[in-house]
PDB file of N, CA and C in Angstrom:
ATOM      1  N   UNK A  16      -9.042  -4.544 -12.068  1.00  0.00           N
ATOM      2  CA  UNK A  16      -8.766  -3.246 -11.480  1.00  0.00           C
ATOM      3  C   UNK A  16      -8.230  -3.476 -10.069  1.00  0.00           C
ATOM      4  N   UNK A  17      -7.136  -2.802  -9.769  1.00  0.00           N
ATOM      5  CA  UNK A  17      -6.604  -2.781  -8.424  1.00  0.00           C
ATOM      6  C   UNK A  17      -7.270  -1.562  -7.726  1.00  0.00           C
ATOM      7  N   UNK A  18      -7.804  -1.831  -6.549  1.00  0.00           N
ATOM      8  CA  UNK A  18      -8.344  -0.745  -5.729  1.00  0.00           C
ATOM      9  C   UNK A  18      -7.472  -0.567  -4.478  1.00  0.00           C
ATOM     10  N   UNK A  19      -6.990   0.668  -4.332  1.00  0.00           N
ATOM     11  CA  UNK A  19      -6.054   0.968  -3.198  1.00  0.00           C
ATOM     12  C   UNK A  19      -6.792   1.978  -2.305  1.00  0.00           C
ATOM     13  N   UNK A  20      -6.789   1.707  -0.971  1.00  0.00           N
ATOM     14  CA  UNK A  20      -7.315   2.606   0.000  1.00  0.00           C
ATOM     15  C   UNK A  20      -6.208   2.908   0.981  1.00  0.00           C
ATOM     16  N   UNK A  21      -5.921   4.228   1.112  1.00  0.00           N
ATOM     17  CA  UNK A  21      -4.885   4.688   2.055  1.00  0.00           C
ATOM     18  C   UNK A  21      -5.569   5.654   3.044  1.00  0.00           C
ATOM     19  N   UNK A  22      -5.455   5.304   4.324  1.00  0.00           N
ATOM     20  CA  UNK A  22      -6.164   6.122   5.288  1.00  0.00           C
ATOM     21  C   UNK A  22      -5.276   6.356   6.516  1.00  0.00           C
ATOM     22  N   UNK A  23      -5.678   7.356   7.283  1.00  0.00           N
ATOM     23  CA  UNK A  23      -4.945   7.623   8.548  1.00  0.00           C
ATOM     24  C   UNK A  23      -5.990   8.147   9.546  1.00  0.00           C
ATOM     25  N   UNK A  24      -5.696   7.842  10.773  1.00  0.00           N
ATOM     26  CA  UNK A  24      -6.527   8.298  11.938  1.00  0.00           C
ATOM     27  C   UNK A  24      -5.553   8.672  13.028  1.00  0.00           C
ATOM     28  N   UNK A  25      -5.265   9.930  13.157  1.00  0.00           N
ATOM     29  CA  UNK A  25      -4.213  10.442  14.070  1.00  0.00           C
ATOM     30  C   UNK A  25      -2.887   9.853  13.740  1.00  0.00           C
ATOM     31  N   UNK A  26      -2.281   9.048  14.535  1.00  0.00           N
ATOM     32  CA  UNK A  26      -0.974   8.440  14.215  1.00  0.00           C
ATOM     33  C   UNK A  26      -1.053   6.989  13.854  1.00  0.00           C
ATOM     34  N   UNK A  27      -2.194   6.580  13.214  1.00  0.00           N
ATOM     35  CA  UNK A  27      -2.399   5.166  12.791  1.00  0.00           C
ATOM     36  C   UNK A  27      -2.736   5.163  11.322  1.00  0.00           C
ATOM     37  N   UNK A  28      -2.088   4.329  10.546  1.00  0.00           N
ATOM     38  CA  UNK A  28      -2.168   4.361   9.092  1.00  0.00           C
ATOM     39  C   UNK A  28      -2.538   3.008   8.562  1.00  0.00           C
ATOM     40  N   UNK A  29      -3.318   2.981   7.454  1.00  0.00           N
ATOM     41  CA  UNK A  29      -3.708   1.777   6.811  1.00  0.00           C
ATOM     42  C   UNK A  29      -3.563   1.882   5.294  1.00  0.00           C
ATOM     43  N   UNK A  30      -2.923   0.854   4.686  1.00  0.00           N
ATOM     44  CA  UNK A  30      -2.828   0.682   3.271  1.00  0.00           C
ATOM     45  C   UNK A  30      -3.532  -0.602   2.933  1.00  0.00           C
ATOM     46  N   UNK A  31      -4.625  -0.581   2.134  1.00  0.00           N
ATOM     47  CA  UNK A  31      -5.329  -1.809   1.750  1.00  0.00           C
ATOM     48  C   UNK A  31      -5.410  -1.821   0.209  1.00  0.00           C
ATOM     49  N   UNK A  32      -5.001  -2.958  -0.367  1.00  0.00           N
ATOM     50  CA  UNK A  32      -4.981  -3.120  -1.833  1.00  0.00           C
ATOM     51  C   UNK A  32      -5.727  -4.410  -2.125  1.00  0.00           C
ATOM     52  N   UNK A  33      -6.619  -4.291  -3.088  1.00  0.00           N
ATOM     53  CA  UNK A  33      -7.357  -5.475  -3.514  1.00  0.00           C
ATOM     54  C   UNK A  33      -7.544  -5.573  -4.995  1.00  0.00           C
ATOM     55  N   UNK A  34      -7.629  -6.749  -5.562  1.00  0.00           N
ATOM     56  CA  UNK A  34      -7.866  -6.930  -6.944  1.00  0.00           C
ATOM     57  C   UNK A  34      -6.599  -7.183  -7.789  1.00  0.00           C
ATOM     58  N   UNK A  35      -6.854  -7.292  -9.080  1.00  0.00           N
ATOM     59  CA  UNK A  35      -5.730  -7.476 -10.001  1.00  0.00           C
ATOM     60  C   UNK A  35      -5.863  -6.422 -11.089  1.00  0.00           C
ATOM     61  N   UNK A  36      -4.748  -6.001 -11.638  1.00  0.00           N
ATOM     62  CA  UNK A  36      -4.730  -4.886 -12.628  1.00  0.00           C
ATOM     63  C   UNK A  36      -5.388  -5.266 -13.938  1.00  0.00           C
ATOM     64  N   UNK A  37      -5.146  -6.491 -14.382  1.00  0.00           N
ATOM     65  CA  UNK A  37      -5.696  -6.880 -15.670  1.00  0.00           C
ATOM     66  C   UNK A  37      -4.972  -6.220 -16.860  1.00  0.00           C
ATOM     67  N   UNK A  38      -3.781  -5.689 -16.644  1.00  0.00           N
ATOM     68  CA  UNK A  38      -3.047  -5.021 -17.707  1.00  0.00           C
ATOM     69  C   UNK A  38      -2.520  -6.082 -18.724  1.00  0.00           C
ATOM     70  N   UNK A  39      -2.009  -7.192 -18.180  1.00  0.00           N
ATOM     71  CA  UNK A  39      -1.467  -8.234 -19.031  1.00  0.00           C
ATOM     72  C   UNK A  39      -1.815  -9.584 -18.347  1.00  0.00           C
ATOM     73  N   UNK A  40      -1.926 -10.633 -19.252  1.00  0.00           N
ATOM     74  CA  UNK A  40      -2.311 -11.954 -18.672  1.00  0.00           C
ATOM     75  C   UNK A  40      -1.161 -12.559 -17.889  1.00  0.00           C
ATOM     76  N   UNK A  41       0.088 -12.341 -18.254  1.00  0.00           N
ATOM     77  CA  UNK A  41       1.192 -12.781 -17.460  1.00  0.00           C
ATOM     78  C   UNK A  41       2.189 -11.682 -17.416  1.00  0.00           C
ATOM     79  N   UNK A  42       3.018 -11.686 -16.384  1.00  0.00           N
ATOM     80  CA  UNK A  42       4.041 -10.619 -16.258  1.00  0.00           C
ATOM     81  C   UNK A  42       3.362  -9.242 -16.251  1.00  0.00           C
ATOM     82  N   UNK A  43       2.393  -9.061 -15.399  1.00  0.00           N
ATOM     83  CA  UNK A  43       1.633  -7.805 -15.364  1.00  0.00           C
ATOM     84  C   UNK A  43       2.472  -6.704 -14.658  1.00  0.00           C
ATOM     85  N   UNK A  44       2.943  -5.752 -15.432  1.00  0.00           N
ATOM     86  CA  UNK A  44       3.809  -4.720 -14.877  1.00  0.00           C
ATOM     87  C   UNK A  44       3.090  -3.804 -13.857  1.00  0.00           C
ATOM     88  N   UNK A  45       1.785  -3.625 -14.046  1.00  0.00           N
ATOM     89  CA  UNK A  45       1.038  -2.766 -13.125  1.00  0.00           C
ATOM     90  C   UNK A  45       0.958  -3.471 -11.770  1.00  0.00           C
ATOM     91  N   UNK A  46       0.554  -4.739 -11.755  1.00  0.00           N
ATOM     92  CA  UNK A  46       0.502  -5.522 -10.539  1.00  0.00           C
ATOM     93  C   UNK A  46       1.845  -5.497  -9.833  1.00  0.00           C
ATOM     94  N   UNK A  47       2.905  -5.759 -10.645  1.00  0.00           N
ATOM     95  CA  UNK A  47       4.261  -5.800 -10.087  1.00  0.00           C
ATOM     96  C   UNK A  47       4.647  -4.509  -9.472  1.00  0.00           C
ATOM     97  N   UNK A  48       4.308  -3.397 -10.088  1.00  0.00           N
ATOM     98  CA  UNK A  48       4.692  -2.060  -9.549  1.00  0.00           C
ATOM     99  C   UNK A  48       3.951  -1.785  -8.215  1.00  0.00           C
ATOM    100  N   UNK A  49       2.648  -2.015  -8.182  1.00  0.00           N
ATOM    101  CA  UNK A  49       1.943  -1.812  -6.957  1.00  0.00           C
ATOM    102  C   UNK A  49       2.404  -2.703  -5.843  1.00  0.00           C
ATOM    103  N   UNK A  50       2.642  -3.977  -6.187  1.00  0.00           N
ATOM    104  CA  UNK A  50       3.207  -4.934  -5.218  1.00  0.00           C
ATOM    105  C   UNK A  50       4.538  -4.553  -4.688  1.00  0.00           C
ATOM    106  N   UNK A  51       5.421  -4.026  -5.562  1.00  0.00           N
ATOM    107  CA  UNK A  51       6.709  -3.597  -5.134  1.00  0.00           C
ATOM    108  C   UNK A  51       6.605  -2.478  -4.097  1.00  0.00           C
ATOM    109  N   UNK A  52       5.760  -1.547  -4.358  1.00  0.00           N
ATOM    110  CA  UNK A  52       5.616  -0.383  -3.421  1.00  0.00           C
ATOM    111  C   UNK A  52       5.052  -0.932  -2.074  1.00  0.00           C
ATOM    112  N   UNK A  53       4.033  -1.814  -2.112  1.00  0.00           N
ATOM    113  CA  UNK A  53       3.452  -2.324  -0.916  1.00  0.00           C
ATOM    114  C   UNK A  53       4.443  -3.162  -0.054  1.00  0.00           C
ATOM    115  N   UNK A  54       5.162  -4.038  -0.689  1.00  0.00           N
ATOM    116  CA  UNK A  54       6.162  -4.861   0.039  1.00  0.00           C
ATOM    117  C   UNK A  54       7.369  -4.071   0.447  1.00  0.00           C
ATOM    118  N   UNK A  55       7.717  -3.027  -0.252  1.00  0.00           N
ATOM    119  CA  UNK A  55       8.786  -2.159   0.262  1.00  0.00           C
ATOM    120  C   UNK A  55       8.345  -1.448   1.497  1.00  0.00           C
ATOM    121  N   UNK A  56       7.116  -0.975   1.568  1.00  0.00           N
ATOM    122  CA  UNK A  56       6.570  -0.327   2.721  1.00  0.00           C
ATOM    123  C   UNK A  56       6.524  -1.332   3.909  1.00  0.00           C
ATOM    124  N   UNK A  57       6.064  -2.543   3.688  1.00  0.00           N
ATOM    125  CA  UNK A  57       6.030  -3.538   4.722  1.00  0.00           C
ATOM    126  C   UNK A  57       7.453  -3.801   5.221  1.00  0.00           C
ATOM    127  N   UNK A  58       8.421  -3.965   4.398  1.00  0.00           N
ATOM    128  CA  UNK A  58       9.794  -4.229   4.798  1.00  0.00           C
ATOM    129  C   UNK A  58      10.350  -3.117   5.654  1.00  0.00           C
ATOM    130  N   UNK A  59      10.061  -1.869   5.208  1.00  0.00           N
ATOM    131  CA  UNK A  59      10.525  -0.718   5.958  1.00  0.00           C
ATOM    132  C   UNK A  59       9.881  -0.634   7.338  1.00  0.00           C
ATOM    133  N   UNK A  60       8.537  -0.817   7.415  1.00  0.00           N
ATOM    134  CA  UNK A  60       7.831  -0.781   8.647  1.00  0.00           C
ATOM    135  C   UNK A  60       8.368  -1.858   9.639  1.00  0.00           C
ATOM    136  N   UNK A  61       8.605  -3.092   9.100  1.00  0.00           N
ATOM    137  CA  UNK A  61       9.088  -4.121   9.927  1.00  0.00           C
ATOM    138  C   UNK A  61      10.523  -3.768  10.491  1.00  0.00           C
ATOM    139  N   UNK A  62      11.277  -3.052   9.721  1.00  0.00           N
ATOM    140  CA  UNK A  62      12.587  -2.647  10.187  1.00  0.00           C
ATOM    141  C   UNK A  62      12.561  -1.567  11.285  1.00  0.00           C
ATOM    142  N   UNK A  63      11.401  -0.897  11.414  1.00  0.00           N
ATOM    143  CA  UNK A  63      11.233   0.144  12.412  1.00  0.00           C
ATOM    144  C   UNK A  63      10.601  -0.399  13.685  1.00  0.00           C
ATOM    145  N   UNK A  64      10.524  -1.703  13.855  1.00  0.00           N
ATOM    146  CA  UNK A  64       9.721  -2.310  14.888  1.00  0.00           C
ATOM    147  C   UNK A  64       9.681  -1.613  16.279  1.00  0.00           C
ATOM    148  N   UNK A  65      10.785  -1.100  16.790  1.00  0.00           N
ATOM    149  CA  UNK A  65      10.633  -0.414  18.085  1.00  0.00           C
ATOM    150  C   UNK A  65       9.813   0.868  18.029  1.00  0.00           C
ATOM    151  N   UNK A  66       9.661   1.436  16.858  1.00  0.00           N
ATOM    152  CA  UNK A  66       8.967   2.718  16.686  1.00  0.00           C
ATOM    153  C   UNK A  66       7.486   2.515  16.193  1.00  0.00           C
ATOM    154  N   UNK A  67       7.106   1.271  15.981  1.00  0.00           N
ATOM    155  CA  UNK A  67       5.827   0.992  15.410  1.00  0.00           C
ATOM    156  C   UNK A  67       4.921   0.341  16.417  1.00  0.00           C
ATOM    157  N   UNK A  68       3.686   0.781  16.388  1.00  0.00           N
ATOM    158  CA  UNK A  68       2.688   0.160  17.373  1.00  0.00           C
ATOM    159  C   UNK A  68       1.519  -0.372  16.493  1.00  0.00           C
ATOM    160  N   UNK A  69       0.816  -1.377  17.036  1.00  0.00           N
ATOM    161  CA  UNK A  69      -0.360  -1.872  16.452  1.00  0.00           C
ATOM    162  C   UNK A  69      -0.133  -2.470  15.043  1.00  0.00           C
ATOM    163  N   UNK A  70       0.993  -3.068  14.816  1.00  0.00           N
ATOM    164  CA  UNK A  70       1.351  -3.585  13.466  1.00  0.00           C
ATOM    165  C   UNK A  70       0.527  -4.838  13.234  1.00  0.00           C
ATOM    166  N   UNK A  71      -0.115  -4.830  12.051  1.00  0.00           N
ATOM    167  CA  UNK A  71      -0.900  -5.939  11.563  1.00  0.00           C
ATOM    168  C   UNK A  71      -0.836  -5.913  10.049  1.00  0.00           C
ATOM    169  N   UNK A  72      -0.595  -7.100   9.432  1.00  0.00           N
ATOM    170  CA  UNK A  72      -0.580  -7.138   7.979  1.00  0.00           C
ATOM    171  C   UNK A  72      -1.041  -8.485   7.479  1.00  0.00           C
ATOM    172  N   UNK A  73      -1.624  -8.432   6.239  1.00  0.00           N
ATOM    173  CA  UNK A  73      -2.064  -9.633   5.500  1.00  0.00           C
ATOM    174  C   UNK A  73      -1.598  -9.409   4.050  1.00  0.00           C
ATOM    175  N   UNK A  74      -1.021 -10.496   3.545  1.00  0.00           N
ATOM    176  CA  UNK A  74      -0.531 -10.501   2.154  1.00  0.00           C
ATOM    177  C   UNK A  74      -0.957 -11.797   1.490  1.00  0.00           C
ATOM    178  N   UNK A  75      -1.880 -11.693   0.554  1.00  0.00           N
ATOM    179  CA  UNK A  75      -2.326 -12.884  -0.188  1.00  0.00           C
ATOM    180  C   UNK A  75      -2.486 -12.515  -1.661  1.00  0.00           C
ATOM    181  N   UNK A  76      -2.644 -13.430  -2.518  1.00  0.00           N
ATOM    182  CA  UNK A  76      -2.897 -13.161  -3.918  1.00  0.00           C
ATOM    183  C   UNK A  76      -4.074 -12.245  -4.078  1.00  0.00           C
ATOM    184  N   UNK A  77      -3.913 -11.072  -4.641  1.00  0.00           N
ATOM    185  CA  UNK A  77      -5.045 -10.129  -4.855  1.00  0.00           C
ATOM    186  C   UNK A  77      -5.455  -9.368  -3.633  1.00  0.00           C
ATOM    187  N   UNK A  78      -4.712  -9.488  -2.544  1.00  0.00           N
ATOM    188  CA  UNK A  78      -5.136  -8.710  -1.322  1.00  0.00           C
ATOM    189  C   UNK A  78      -3.924  -8.464  -0.465  1.00  0.00           C
ATOM    190  N   UNK A  79      -3.754  -7.189  -0.017  1.00  0.00           N
ATOM    191  CA  UNK A  79      -2.700  -6.793   0.888  1.00  0.00           C
ATOM    192  C   UNK A  79      -3.260  -5.712   1.839  1.00  0.00           C
ATOM    193  N   UNK A  80      -2.990  -5.914   3.082  1.00  0.00           N
ATOM    194  CA  UNK A  80      -3.446  -4.864   4.018  1.00  0.00           C
ATOM    195  C   UNK A  80      -2.327  -4.717   5.080  1.00  0.00           C
ATOM    196  N   UNK A  81      -1.941  -3.449   5.349  1.00  0.00           N
ATOM    197  CA  UNK A  81      -0.952  -3.153   6.333  1.00  0.00           C
ATOM    198  C   UNK A  81      -1.522  -2.052   7.234  1.00  0.00           C
ATOM    199  N   UNK A  82      -1.469  -2.286   8.541  1.00  0.00           N
ATOM    200  CA  UNK A  82      -1.858  -1.274   9.552  1.00  0.00           C
ATOM    201  C   UNK A  82      -0.771  -1.057  10.460  1.00  0.00           C
ATOM    202  N   UNK A  83      -0.444   0.178  10.814  1.00  0.00           N
ATOM    203  CA  UNK A  83       0.626   0.442  11.738  1.00  0.00           C
ATOM    204  C   UNK A  83       0.470   1.878  12.324  1.00  0.00           C
ATOM    205  N   UNK A  84       0.817   1.970  13.554  1.00  0.00           N
ATOM    206  CA  UNK A  84       0.830   3.287  14.228  1.00  0.00           C
ATOM    207  C   UNK A  84       2.309   3.634  14.492  1.00  0.00           C
ATOM    208  N   UNK A  85       2.478   4.984  14.649  1.00  0.00           N
ATOM    209  CA  UNK A  85       3.804   5.442  14.952  1.00  0.00           C
ATOM    210  C   UNK A  85       3.973   6.895  14.631  1.00  0.00           C
ATOM    211  N   UNK A  86       5.168   7.328  14.708  1.00  0.00           N
ATOM    212  CA  UNK A  86       5.504   8.781  14.583  1.00  0.00           C
ATOM    213  C   UNK A  86       5.784   9.172  13.168  1.00  0.00           C
ATOM    214  N   UNK A  87       6.759  10.114  13.070  1.00  0.00           N
ATOM    215  CA  UNK A  87       7.100  10.700  11.763  1.00  0.00           C
ATOM    216  C   UNK A  87       7.598   9.704  10.737  1.00  0.00           C
ATOM    217  N   UNK A  88       8.405   8.672  11.187  1.00  0.00           N
ATOM    218  CA  UNK A  88       8.946   7.735  10.288  1.00  0.00           C
ATOM    219  C   UNK A  88       7.854   6.922   9.575  1.00  0.00           C
ATOM    220  N   UNK A  89       6.881   6.515  10.384  1.00  0.00           N
ATOM    221  CA  UNK A  89       5.783   5.758   9.896  1.00  0.00           C
ATOM    222  C   UNK A  89       4.920   6.575   8.976  1.00  0.00           C
ATOM    223  N   UNK A  90       4.600   7.785   9.361  1.00  0.00           N
ATOM    224  CA  UNK A  90       3.815   8.736   8.544  1.00  0.00           C
ATOM    225  C   UNK A  90       4.519   8.950   7.189  1.00  0.00           C
ATOM    226  N   UNK A  91       5.786   9.182   7.239  1.00  0.00           N
ATOM    227  CA  UNK A  91       6.565   9.465   6.001  1.00  0.00           C
ATOM    228  C   UNK A  91       6.551   8.206   5.111  1.00  0.00           C
ATOM    229  N   UNK A  92       6.713   7.029   5.684  1.00  0.00           N
ATOM    230  CA  UNK A  92       6.731   5.803   4.895  1.00  0.00           C
ATOM    231  C   UNK A  92       5.375   5.573   4.182  1.00  0.00           C
ATOM    232  N   UNK A  93       4.285   5.746   4.920  1.00  0.00           N
ATOM    233  CA  UNK A  93       2.976   5.622   4.254  1.00  0.00           C
ATOM    234  C   UNK A  93       2.743   6.684   3.216  1.00  0.00           C
ATOM    235  N   UNK A  94       3.254   7.890   3.477  1.00  0.00           N
ATOM    236  CA  UNK A  94       3.120   8.932   2.481  1.00  0.00           C
ATOM    237  C   UNK A  94       3.883   8.640   1.185  1.00  0.00           C
ATOM    238  N   UNK A  95       5.125   8.071   1.352  1.00  0.00           N
ATOM    239  CA  UNK A  95       5.877   7.693   0.207  1.00  0.00           C
ATOM    240  C   UNK A  95       5.190   6.564  -0.571  1.00  0.00           C
ATOM    241  N   UNK A  96       4.595   5.594   0.085  1.00  0.00           N
ATOM    242  CA  UNK A  96       3.890   4.535  -0.595  1.00  0.00           C
ATOM    243  C   UNK A  96       2.697   5.107  -1.347  1.00  0.00           C
ATOM    244  N   UNK A  97       1.973   5.968  -0.706  1.00  0.00           N
ATOM    245  CA  UNK A  97       0.826   6.626  -1.362  1.00  0.00           C
ATOM    246  C   UNK A  97       1.258   7.407  -2.569  1.00  0.00           C
ATOM    247  N   UNK A  98       2.326   8.092  -2.507  1.00  0.00           N
ATOM    248  CA  UNK A  98       2.853   8.851  -3.694  1.00  0.00           C
ATOM    249  C   UNK A  98       3.209   7.909  -4.815  1.00  0.00           C
ATOM    250  N   UNK A  99       3.931   6.839  -4.501  1.00  0.00           N
ATOM    251  CA  UNK A  99       4.341   5.824  -5.507  1.00  0.00           C
ATOM    252  C   UNK A  99       3.138   5.191  -6.175  1.00  0.00           C
ATOM    253  N   UNK A 100       2.139   4.797  -5.448  1.00  0.00           N
ATOM    254  CA  UNK A 100       0.953   4.192  -6.028  1.00  0.00           C
ATOM    255  C   UNK A 100       0.179   5.198  -6.812  1.00  0.00           C
ATOM    256  N   UNK A 101       0.089   6.396  -6.362  1.00  0.00           N
ATOM    257  CA  UNK A 101      -0.617   7.468  -7.086  1.00  0.00           C
ATOM    258  C   UNK A 101       0.040   7.706  -8.434  1.00  0.00           C
ATOM    259  N   UNK A 102       1.380   7.641  -8.471  1.00  0.00           N
ATOM    260  CA  UNK A 102       2.084   7.827  -9.753  1.00  0.00           C
ATOM    261  C   UNK A 102       1.792   6.657 -10.729  1.00  0.00           C
ATOM    262  N   UNK A 103       1.679   5.412 -10.198  1.00  0.00           N
ATOM    263  CA  UNK A 103       1.309   4.272 -11.051  1.00  0.00           C
ATOM    264  C   UNK A 103      -0.124   4.482 -11.513  1.00  0.00           C
ATOM    265  N   UNK A 104      -1.005   4.925 -10.636  1.00  0.00           N
ATOM    266  CA  UNK A 104      -2.379   5.161 -10.991  1.00  0.00           C
ATOM    267  C   UNK A 104      -2.464   6.209 -12.108  1.00  0.00           C
ATOM    268  N   UNK A 105      -1.662   7.267 -11.999  1.00  0.00           N
ATOM    269  CA  UNK A 105      -1.640   8.319 -13.022  1.00  0.00           C
ATOM    270  C   UNK A 105      -1.261   7.791 -14.392  1.00  0.00           C
ATOM    271  N   UNK A 106      -0.368   6.772 -14.451  1.00  0.00           N
ATOM    272  CA  UNK A 106       0.047   6.216 -15.714  1.00  0.00           C
ATOM    273  C   UNK A 106      -0.865   5.108 -16.207  1.00  0.00           C
ATOM    274  N   UNK A 107      -1.609   4.455 -15.263  1.00  0.00           N
ATOM    275  CA  UNK A 107      -2.432   3.357 -15.654  1.00  0.00           C
ATOM    276  C   UNK A 107      -3.830   3.501 -15.019  1.00  0.00           C
ATOM    277  N   UNK A 108      -4.534   4.577 -15.298  1.00  0.00           N
ATOM    278  CA  UNK A 108      -5.764   4.843 -14.577  1.00  0.00           C
ATOM    279  C   UNK A 108      -6.928   3.821 -14.872  1.00  0.00           C
ATOM    280  N   UNK A 109      -6.783   3.057 -15.959  1.00  0.00           N
ATOM    281  CA  UNK A 109      -7.771   1.993 -16.256  1.00  0.00           C
ATOM    282  C   UNK A 109      -7.518   0.753 -15.384  1.00  0.00           C
ATOM    283  N   UNK A 110      -6.372   0.693 -14.707  1.00  0.00           N
ATOM    284  CA  UNK A 110      -5.958  -0.483 -14.011  1.00  0.00           C
ATOM    285  C   UNK A 110      -5.814  -0.341 -12.500  1.00  0.00           C
ATOM    286  N   UNK A 111      -5.707   0.900 -12.042  1.00  0.00           N
ATOM    287  CA  UNK A 111      -5.522   1.190 -10.626  1.00  0.00           C
ATOM    288  C   UNK A 111      -6.320   2.369 -10.218  1.00  0.00           C
ATOM    289  N   UNK A 112      -7.017   2.238  -9.058  1.00  0.00           N
ATOM    290  CA  UNK A 112      -7.776   3.307  -8.538  1.00  0.00           C
ATOM    291  C   UNK A 112      -7.385   3.531  -7.085  1.00  0.00           C
ATOM    292  N   UNK A 113      -7.112   4.736  -6.658  1.00  0.00           N
ATOM    293  CA  UNK A 113      -6.669   4.968  -5.294  1.00  0.00           C
ATOM    294  C   UNK A 113      -7.635   5.953  -4.607  1.00  0.00           C
ATOM    295  N   UNK A 114      -7.922   5.689  -3.386  1.00  0.00           N
ATOM    296  CA  UNK A 114      -8.758   6.631  -2.564  1.00  0.00           C
ATOM    297  C   UNK A 114      -8.008   6.901  -1.273  1.00  0.00           C
ATOM    298  N   UNK A 115      -8.051   8.131  -0.903  1.00  0.00           N
ATOM    299  CA  UNK A 115      -7.395   8.575   0.275  1.00  0.00           C
ATOM    300  C   UNK A 115      -8.490   8.945   1.327  1.00  0.00           C
ATOM    301  N   UNK A 116      -8.303   8.457   2.575  1.00  0.00           N
ATOM    302  CA  UNK A 116      -9.285   8.746   3.626  1.00  0.00           C
ATOM    303  C   UNK A 116      -8.549   9.290   4.819  1.00  0.00           C
TER     304      UNK A 116
END
């Protein structure tokens, strides 16, 4: 099961993902989908570097965490990532769980 936590505190946002989907033994499409959303968010946030504060991230097998502060672009990017992961969760609820804080 992949567990996703998306939170915000004023203008500071965190996306934390842990675990493995367990959908398939190899070529797991659920893991691939969640990872694609997470790494797209990271790439976009890195491209906004002048507008981002407090950037911190970790990416390892089975664990991803991205923290960043900023204005409307950062807020929208985290919102888009949350929407994408929520859609995956809706299709694969046995494999992905998301909580919003």
